Each structure stands twice: as structure tokens, then as C-alpha cells.
Short mmCIF file of C-alpha atoms in Angstrom, two decimals:
data_model
loop_
_atom_site.label_atom_id
_atom_site.label_comp_id
_atom_site.label_asym_id
_atom_site.label_seq_id
_atom_site.Cartn_x
_atom_site.Cartn_y
_atom_site.Cartn_z
CA MET U 1 0.00 0.00 0.00
CA LYS U 2 1.23 3.49 -0.88
CA ILE U 3 0.44 6.95 0.45
CA LYS U 4 -1.70 7.75 -2.57
CA ASP U 5 -3.83 4.64 -1.88
CA ILE U 6 -4.53 5.79 1.67
CA ALA U 7 -5.30 9.30 0.44
CA GLN U 8 -7.76 8.00 -2.11
CA ALA U 9 -9.51 5.73 0.39
CA LEU U 10 -9.93 8.49 2.98
CA HIS U 11 -10.63 11.29 0.48
CA LEU U 12 -7.58 13.26 1.61
CA SER U 13 -4.68 14.79 -0.25
CA PRO U 14 -1.42 12.79 -0.39
CA SER U 15 0.36 15.65 1.39
CA THR U 16 -2.08 15.47 4.32
CA VAL U 17 -1.59 11.71 4.59
CA SER U 18 2.19 12.17 4.46
CA LYS U 19 2.05 14.72 7.27
CA ALA U 20 -0.03 12.37 9.42
CA LEU U 21 2.32 9.44 8.85
CA ASN U 22 5.38 11.51 9.68
CA GLY U 23 4.12 13.03 12.90
CA ARG U 24 3.59 16.58 11.68
CA PHE U 25 1.43 18.91 13.80
CA ASP U 26 -0.02 21.23 11.13
CA ILE U 27 -3.00 18.92 10.71
CA SER U 28 -5.74 18.10 13.21
CA ARG U 29 -5.31 15.29 15.73
CA GLU U 30 -8.54 13.71 14.45
CA THR U 31 -7.22 13.53 10.88
CA LYS U 32 -3.88 12.17 12.03
CA ASP U 33 -5.51 9.47 14.16
CA MET U 34 -7.80 8.49 11.29
CA VAL U 35 -4.89 8.14 8.87
CA LEU U 36 -2.73 6.17 11.31
CA GLU U 37 -5.57 3.81 12.22
CA TYR U 38 -6.40 3.12 8.57
CA ALA U 39 -2.74 2.63 7.67
CA LYS U 40 -2.14 0.14 10.45
CA GLU U 41 -5.32 -1.79 9.67
CA HIS U 42 -4.07 -2.25 6.12
CA GLY U 43 -0.49 -3.18 6.95
CA PHE U 44 1.18 0.18 6.30
CA VAL U 45 3.83 0.99 8.93
CA PRO U 46 4.77 4.68 9.10
CA SER U 47 8.45 5.39 8.61
CA HIS U 48 8.87 6.99 12.04
CA GLU U 49 7.53 3.81 13.67
CA LYS U 50 10.01 1.70 11.70
CA LEU U 51 12.72 3.90 13.10
CA THR U 52 11.68 3.86 16.73
CA HIS U 53 10.79 0.20 17.03
CA SER U 54 13.62 -1.39 15.06
CA THR U 55 16.60 0.63 16.30
CA ILE U 56 17.78 1.77 19.73
CA ARG U 57 18.66 5.46 19.48
CA ARG U 58 20.31 7.73 22.04
CA ILE U 59 18.86 11.11 22.99
CA CYS U 60 20.75 13.61 25.09
CA ALA U 61 18.33 15.53 27.36
CA ILE U 62 20.34 18.68 28.12
CA PHE U 63 19.30 21.08 30.86
CA ASP U 64 20.44 24.49 32.08
CA ASN U 65 19.34 26.50 35.14
CA TYR U 66 18.18 23.28 36.81
CA ASN U 67 16.09 23.55 39.96
CA SER U 68 14.47 20.47 41.47
CA ALA U 69 11.33 22.50 42.21
CA SER U 70 11.08 23.96 38.69
CA ILE U 71 9.33 22.79 35.55
CA ILE U 72 12.52 21.17 34.23
CA SER U 73 12.39 18.02 36.35
CA PRO U 74 8.79 16.92 35.51
CA LEU U 75 9.27 17.93 31.87
CA LEU U 76 12.39 15.77 31.44
CA LEU U 77 10.66 12.91 33.25
CA ALA U 78 7.68 13.06 30.87
CA PHE U 79 9.96 13.32 27.83
CA SER U 80 12.04 10.34 28.96
CA ARG U 81 8.89 8.27 29.40
CA HIS U 82 7.77 8.91 25.80
CA ALA U 83 11.24 8.20 24.46
CA LEU U 84 11.77 5.01 26.43
CA ASN U 85 8.35 3.70 25.39
CA ASN U 86 9.58 3.98 21.80
CA ASN U 87 12.91 2.22 22.30
CA PHE U 88 15.03 5.36 22.70
CA GLU U 89 17.65 5.69 25.41
CA VAL U 90 17.68 9.07 27.20
CA ILE U 91 20.71 10.45 29.01
CA GLN U 92 20.25 13.63 31.08
CA THR U 93 23.21 16.00 30.95
CA PRO U 94 23.87 19.49 32.40
CA ILE U 95 24.85 21.96 29.71
CA SER U 96 27.77 23.09 31.85
CA VAL U 97 29.81 20.01 30.86
CA ILE U 98 29.52 20.76 27.13
CA SER U 99 32.08 23.05 25.50
CA ASP U 100 31.72 21.91 21.89
CA TYR U 101 28.17 20.76 21.08
CA ASP U 102 28.69 18.63 17.96
CA GLN U 103 31.91 17.15 19.32
CA PHE U 104 30.13 16.18 22.55
CA MET U 105 27.20 14.64 20.66
CA ALA U 106 29.49 12.62 18.36
CA LYS U 107 31.86 11.50 21.11
CA ASN U 108 28.99 10.13 23.20
CA ASN U 109 27.13 8.52 20.27
CA PHE U 110 24.01 10.68 20.63
CA ASP U 111 21.63 10.83 17.67
CA CYS U 112 19.72 13.96 18.73
CA SER U 113 18.95 16.14 21.73
CA PHE U 114 16.20 17.85 23.71
CA ILE U 115 17.43 21.06 25.39
CA VAL U 116 15.60 22.72 28.30
CA GLY U 117 16.32 25.98 30.14
CA LEU U 118 18.89 27.40 27.73
CA SER U 119 19.90 31.03 28.30
CA TYR U 120 19.96 33.18 25.19
CA LYS U 121 23.43 34.33 26.32
CA SER U 122 24.80 30.78 26.26
CA PRO U 123 28.03 30.48 24.26
CA LEU U 124 26.68 27.25 22.78
CA LEU U 125 23.85 28.98 20.91
CA GLU U 126 25.86 29.61 17.78
CA GLN U 127 27.13 26.02 17.80
CA ILE U 128 23.59 24.66 18.18
CA LYS U 129 22.37 26.94 15.38
CA ASN U 130 24.78 25.27 12.97
CA THR U 131 24.63 21.73 14.36
CA LYS U 132 24.33 18.64 12.19
CA PHE U 133 22.42 16.78 14.94
CA PRO U 134 18.61 17.03 15.16
CA THR U 135 17.90 19.26 18.14
CA ILE U 136 14.73 20.60 19.74
CA LEU U 137 14.71 23.49 22.22
CA TYR U 138 12.04 24.00 24.86
CA ASP U 139 10.92 27.60 25.44
CA SER U 140 13.54 29.13 23.16
CA ILE U 141 13.66 30.32 19.57
CA LEU U 142 16.65 29.60 17.35
CA ASN U 143 16.81 29.34 13.58
CA GLY U 144 18.79 26.41 12.28
CA GLU U 145 18.40 23.73 9.64
CA LYS U 146 18.51 21.00 12.30
CA VAL U 147 16.87 22.98 15.11
CA SER U 148 13.19 22.82 16.09
CA THR U 149 11.55 24.64 19.00
CA ILE U 150 8.58 23.90 21.22
CA SER U 151 6.86 25.95 23.90
CA SER U 152 3.55 26.74 25.50
CA GLU U 153 1.70 29.88 24.34
CA ASN U 154 3.55 32.13 26.80
CA ILE U 155 2.47 35.53 25.51
CA ILE U 156 -1.19 34.67 24.97
CA SER U 157 -1.49 32.84 28.32
CA VAL U 158 -0.14 35.70 30.43
CA SER U 159 -2.22 38.27 28.56
CA LYS U 160 -5.30 36.14 29.31
CA VAL U 161 -4.37 36.08 33.00
CA ILE U 162 -4.24 39.88 33.03
CA LYS U 163 -7.69 40.06 31.44
CA GLU U 164 -9.11 37.59 33.99
CA LEU U 165 -7.72 39.67 36.86
CA TYR U 166 -9.18 42.81 35.28
CA LYS U 167 -12.60 41.15 35.19
CA LEU U 168 -12.23 40.56 38.93
CA GLY U 169 -11.66 44.27 39.49
CA HIS U 170 -7.86 44.42 39.53
CA THR U 171 -6.29 47.41 37.76
CA LYS U 172 -3.01 47.63 39.68
CA ILE U 173 -1.28 44.42 38.67
CA GLY U 174 2.37 43.63 39.33
CA PHE U 175 4.63 41.16 37.56
CA VAL U 176 7.67 39.10 38.61
CA THR U 177 9.94 37.96 35.79
CA GLY U 178 12.21 34.93 35.71
CA ASP U 179 15.84 34.91 34.59
CA LYS U 180 16.44 38.10 32.57
CA ASN U 181 18.55 36.11 30.08
CA SER U 182 15.76 33.61 29.46
CA PHE U 183 13.73 33.78 26.26
CA VAL U 184 10.62 32.50 28.05
CA SER U 185 10.91 35.28 30.63
CA SER U 186 10.90 37.84 27.83
CA GLU U 187 7.81 36.26 26.27
CA ARG U 188 5.87 36.20 29.54
CA LEU U 189 6.81 39.81 30.29
CA ALA U 190 5.58 40.69 26.79
CA GLY U 191 2.31 38.90 27.58
CA TYR U 192 1.95 41.00 30.73
CA ILE U 193 2.49 44.25 28.81
CA ILE U 194 0.12 43.20 26.00
CA GLY U 195 -2.52 42.11 28.50
CA LEU U 196 -2.42 45.49 30.21
CA ALA U 197 -2.79 47.28 26.87
CA GLU U 198 -5.77 45.11 25.93
CA VAL U 199 -7.70 46.29 29.00
CA ASN U 200 -6.45 49.89 28.71
CA ILE U 201 -4.21 49.82 31.77
CA SER U 202 -1.04 51.90 31.46
CA TYR U 203 2.24 50.03 31.91
CA ASN U 204 4.02 51.00 35.13
CA ALA U 205 7.68 50.00 35.36
CA ASP U 206 7.47 50.29 39.17
CA TYR U 207 5.15 47.28 39.15
CA VAL U 208 7.70 44.95 37.51
CA CYS U 209 10.20 43.02 39.62
CA PHE U 210 13.10 41.33 37.83
CA GLY U 211 14.20 38.10 39.44
CA GLY U 212 14.97 34.48 38.65
CA TYR U 213 13.36 31.05 38.68
CA THR U 214 13.77 30.25 42.38
CA GLU U 215 11.63 30.38 45.49
CA GLU U 216 14.13 32.78 47.04
CA ASN U 217 13.52 35.24 44.20
CA GLY U 218 9.84 35.09 45.06
CA VAL U 219 10.55 35.89 48.71
CA GLN U 220 12.69 38.85 47.58
CA ALA U 221 9.84 40.02 45.34
CA ALA U 222 7.66 40.29 48.45
CA ASP U 223 10.08 42.95 49.72
CA PHE U 224 9.82 44.75 46.39
CA PHE U 225 6.01 44.84 46.43
CA SER U 226 5.50 45.46 50.15
CA ASN U 227 5.44 49.23 49.63
CA LYS U 228 3.53 49.15 46.32
CA ASP U 229 -0.21 49.59 45.91
CA VAL U 230 -0.75 46.53 43.69
CA THR U 231 -3.77 44.32 44.33
CA ALA U 232 -2.55 41.37 42.23
CA ILE U 233 0.83 39.95 41.17
CA VAL U 234 1.51 37.60 38.26
CA CYS U 235 4.68 35.49 38.41
CA SER U 236 6.66 33.89 35.57
CA ALA U 237 6.68 30.53 37.37
CA ASP U 238 4.92 28.70 40.19
CA ILE U 239 8.13 28.40 42.21
CA ILE U 240 8.43 32.20 42.19
CA ALA U 241 4.77 32.59 43.18
CA ILE U 242 5.16 30.16 46.08
CA GLY U 243 8.15 32.10 47.38
CA LEU U 244 6.22 35.35 46.92
CA MET U 245 3.29 34.06 49.00
CA LYS U 246 5.67 32.97 51.76
CA GLY U 247 7.37 36.35 51.71
CA LEU U 248 4.07 38.23 51.81
CA GLU U 249 2.90 36.09 54.74
CA LEU U 250 6.08 36.94 56.67
CA LYS U 251 5.22 40.61 56.18
CA GLY U 252 1.68 40.11 57.40
CA ILE U 253 0.17 40.63 53.95
CA LYS U 254 -2.70 38.22 53.34
CA VAL U 255 -3.14 36.30 50.06
CA PRO U 256 -5.66 36.74 48.50
CA ASN U 257 -7.45 39.16 50.85
CA GLN U 258 -4.89 41.92 50.29
CA ILE U 259 -2.97 40.72 47.22
CA SER U 260 -3.95 38.07 44.68
CA VAL U 261 -1.14 35.89 43.28
CA VAL U 262 -0.93 33.90 40.03
CA GLY U 263 1.86 31.55 38.91
CA TYR U 264 2.78 29.75 35.71
CA ASP U 265 3.37 25.99 35.09
CA ASP U 266 0.88 24.23 37.42
CA LEU U 267 3.47 22.23 39.29
CA GLU U 268 2.07 19.45 41.47
CA ILE U 269 2.70 21.52 44.59
CA ALA U 270 0.52 24.39 43.30
CA LYS U 271 -2.71 22.73 44.41
CA TYR U 272 -1.40 21.92 47.89
CA VAL U 273 0.05 25.24 49.07
CA ASN U 274 -2.18 27.40 51.23
CA PRO U 275 -3.94 29.16 49.63
CA SER U 276 -3.92 26.92 46.57
CA LEU U 277 -2.17 28.67 43.69
CA SER U 278 -3.97 29.97 40.62
CA THR U 279 -1.72 29.38 37.64
CA VAL U 280 -1.29 28.65 33.94
CA LYS U 281 -1.18 24.92 33.30
CA GLN U 282 1.35 23.64 30.81
CA ASP U 283 0.48 20.25 29.29
CA LEU U 284 3.87 18.64 29.93
CA ASP U 285 2.79 15.27 28.59
CA LEU U 286 1.69 16.75 25.27
CA ILE U 287 4.77 18.98 25.04
CA SER U 288 6.99 15.96 25.68
CA GLU U 289 5.15 13.78 23.19
CA ARG U 290 5.40 16.36 20.44
CA ALA U 291 9.04 17.09 21.22
CA PHE U 292 9.88 13.40 20.92
CA GLN U 293 7.87 12.92 17.73
CA THR U 294 9.52 15.96 16.18
CA LEU U 295 12.98 14.57 16.91
CA SER U 296 11.93 11.21 15.45
CA ALA U 297 10.80 12.94 12.26
CA MET U 298 13.97 15.02 12.05
CA LEU U 299 16.06 11.85 12.27
CA LEU U 300 14.34 10.91 9.01
CA ASN U 301 15.42 14.26 7.49
CA ARG U 302 12.06 15.94 7.97
CA PRO U 303 12.27 19.75 8.22
CA SER U 304 12.56 21.59 11.52
CA GLN U 305 9.41 23.11 13.05
CA ARG U 306 8.30 25.66 15.61
CA ILE U 307 5.55 24.15 17.77
CA ILE U 308 3.26 26.06 20.13
CA VAL U 309 1.18 24.05 22.62
CA ASN U 310 -2.00 25.44 24.18
CA SER U 311 -2.11 26.27 27.89
CA GLU U 312 -4.99 26.53 30.35
CA ILE U 313 -5.66 29.02 33.15
CA ILE U 314 -6.37 27.24 36.45
CA MET U 315 -8.35 29.33 38.95
CA ARG U 316 -7.72 28.46 42.61
CA ASP U 317 -7.84 30.21 45.98
CA SER U 318 -4.92 32.63 45.60
CA ILE U 319 -6.98 35.19 43.69
CA LYS U 320 -9.96 37.18 44.84
CA LYS U 321 -12.50 39.53 43.30
CA ILE U 322 -12.26 43.09 44.57
CA ASN U 323 -14.85 45.87 44.65
#
């Protein structure tokens, strides 16, 4: 059976069938599932499945700015699960041990890599841009023939949070950034600024605290906001928001009665802190699945892609409507 036979049977174009069989994401999930089910029923094995089930491949999962309480740990765990289920070996490696990217990949017999937490000031960026190894970056943008990127919809999600807070009566909204050298921090700050503009609130630089992706940075942000008149604060990550709530509590400032707090990521701990943390949920399982499938396709010389995965706002007890 050939691609054109499947296309004819399902009344689809050959290009659509090809995209479905090769794990592309610019078609609907329903169409892809329909094509894959039909193909398997009629004995057609997609090329990416031949690759993953007949050969053990090695993926280097590279991380930077690692924090056990950050999004990096659960994301790498989810990615490893998808890879291992498809006969790929995953080795986690800190980026600090790599001085020459392609040399490191070749020396350690890696076929491709998944990179998380990369600073846009990293000296390896130029090497990765010109790499010959299929590479996918999480929450970064980099143009390269062998480089794909994947992220949640950072800008849109944060702008939606601002609009939700505005609906609850908040007009003085603060923001805590992550690492200033992080691409994702820049996107989420942009989402904050765009969200304010969309509800006709003027941007106030005094309401923005620049920090990093740690709980300690959140505690420090509480000092920054203790003499501000904000009624709500949005944080670039849950771990920052949790530190912020602890810092505010130490200062006798009640969340959400005096200040509402929102995070980003929906870490497991977010639902258990007191008050439970409102946040933006990233679908780590879907991000990991698509990252793995993209690498599988790139190993078959498919083109690089930029993939954006939808996020969801989770409303919990850390925000409150004001008069």
C-alpha cells in the first residue's frame, strides 16, 4: 500500500496523509488518528515507527538553570517516558559540561537532543544553530536547519491572566519575571504588557520586579512589592509565586485578601500550598510527546518546526475579586 492509496480511500490529499504518517502537527489530531488507524489496519507501517521500534537510538536531554522545584524536572521525566516507550535511550546531561556541542554529541554517540532551560546568552547557541544533529529546544527560539523549538503559548497565556484579573476588578497588577537572560521570561513579560494594553491599563515600570526562577527570588519580590499599591501579582513561574506568598505572609500581607497571586506551570505543589495557587497549566505530557515525535521525524530528514502548545488558566484560591 502506498500513500496515494490511503489518500484515495480516505478522500484526503497525499500531502495530508504524508504529514499524518510523519508526525507533523499542522493537521488536526482527528485527521492524524484516522490516517494512522487506517494505515495500520491495512499493513502500512509509518516510517517513524520503523525507526523507533527497530533501532535503539540515544537522545541527550540537556538542561540548564536546573532547579528540582522547577518545571525542568517533571518535563524531562515526561519526555524520557515517551522516548523510552519507543525504544530510545535518554541520558540527562547538564549543559555546563559541554564546551563543543557537535563534538560532545558525536563523542557520546548521541543521535539527537532535547534542550531545556537554555539562556539566550549561552556560548553554545551559535554552535547549536549550525549543528548537524537534530535538536529541539524547549521555550527558546533559534533558527537552524537541524533545530526545532517547542513551547507553550507564553504571551497569549499571560495576557489572558491579566484580562481575567481585570474582570475581577484588579487594575493595579504587578509582575515578577524569571531569569532576565531567558527567552521565556521575555515572552511572559511581553504577555503581561500586551494584556495590560488590551484592557487599557497603562504600563508602570514600578510594578515589575526582575528576578529568577527560584523560590528565594519570590521571597525577595515580596520585599519589592510590600510598599507598592498593587492588588494582584503575576509570576513567571509557580516556584516564584510560592516564594512570593511565603514572603508576603512573613510581612503580614494576606493572600488573596490583600494581594492576589498567580503563577505559571501548574506544578504538582501548586494545588497543595495554602492558599492553593492559581496558575497557567502547561500540558507537559503533550509537550513531551510532540518534542519526541519531532525529533523522530527530524532523524528521518524531515524539516525543523516551531511548535506552540495550548495552555490553560487554572483558577484556585490565591486570587480574589475586589470591589
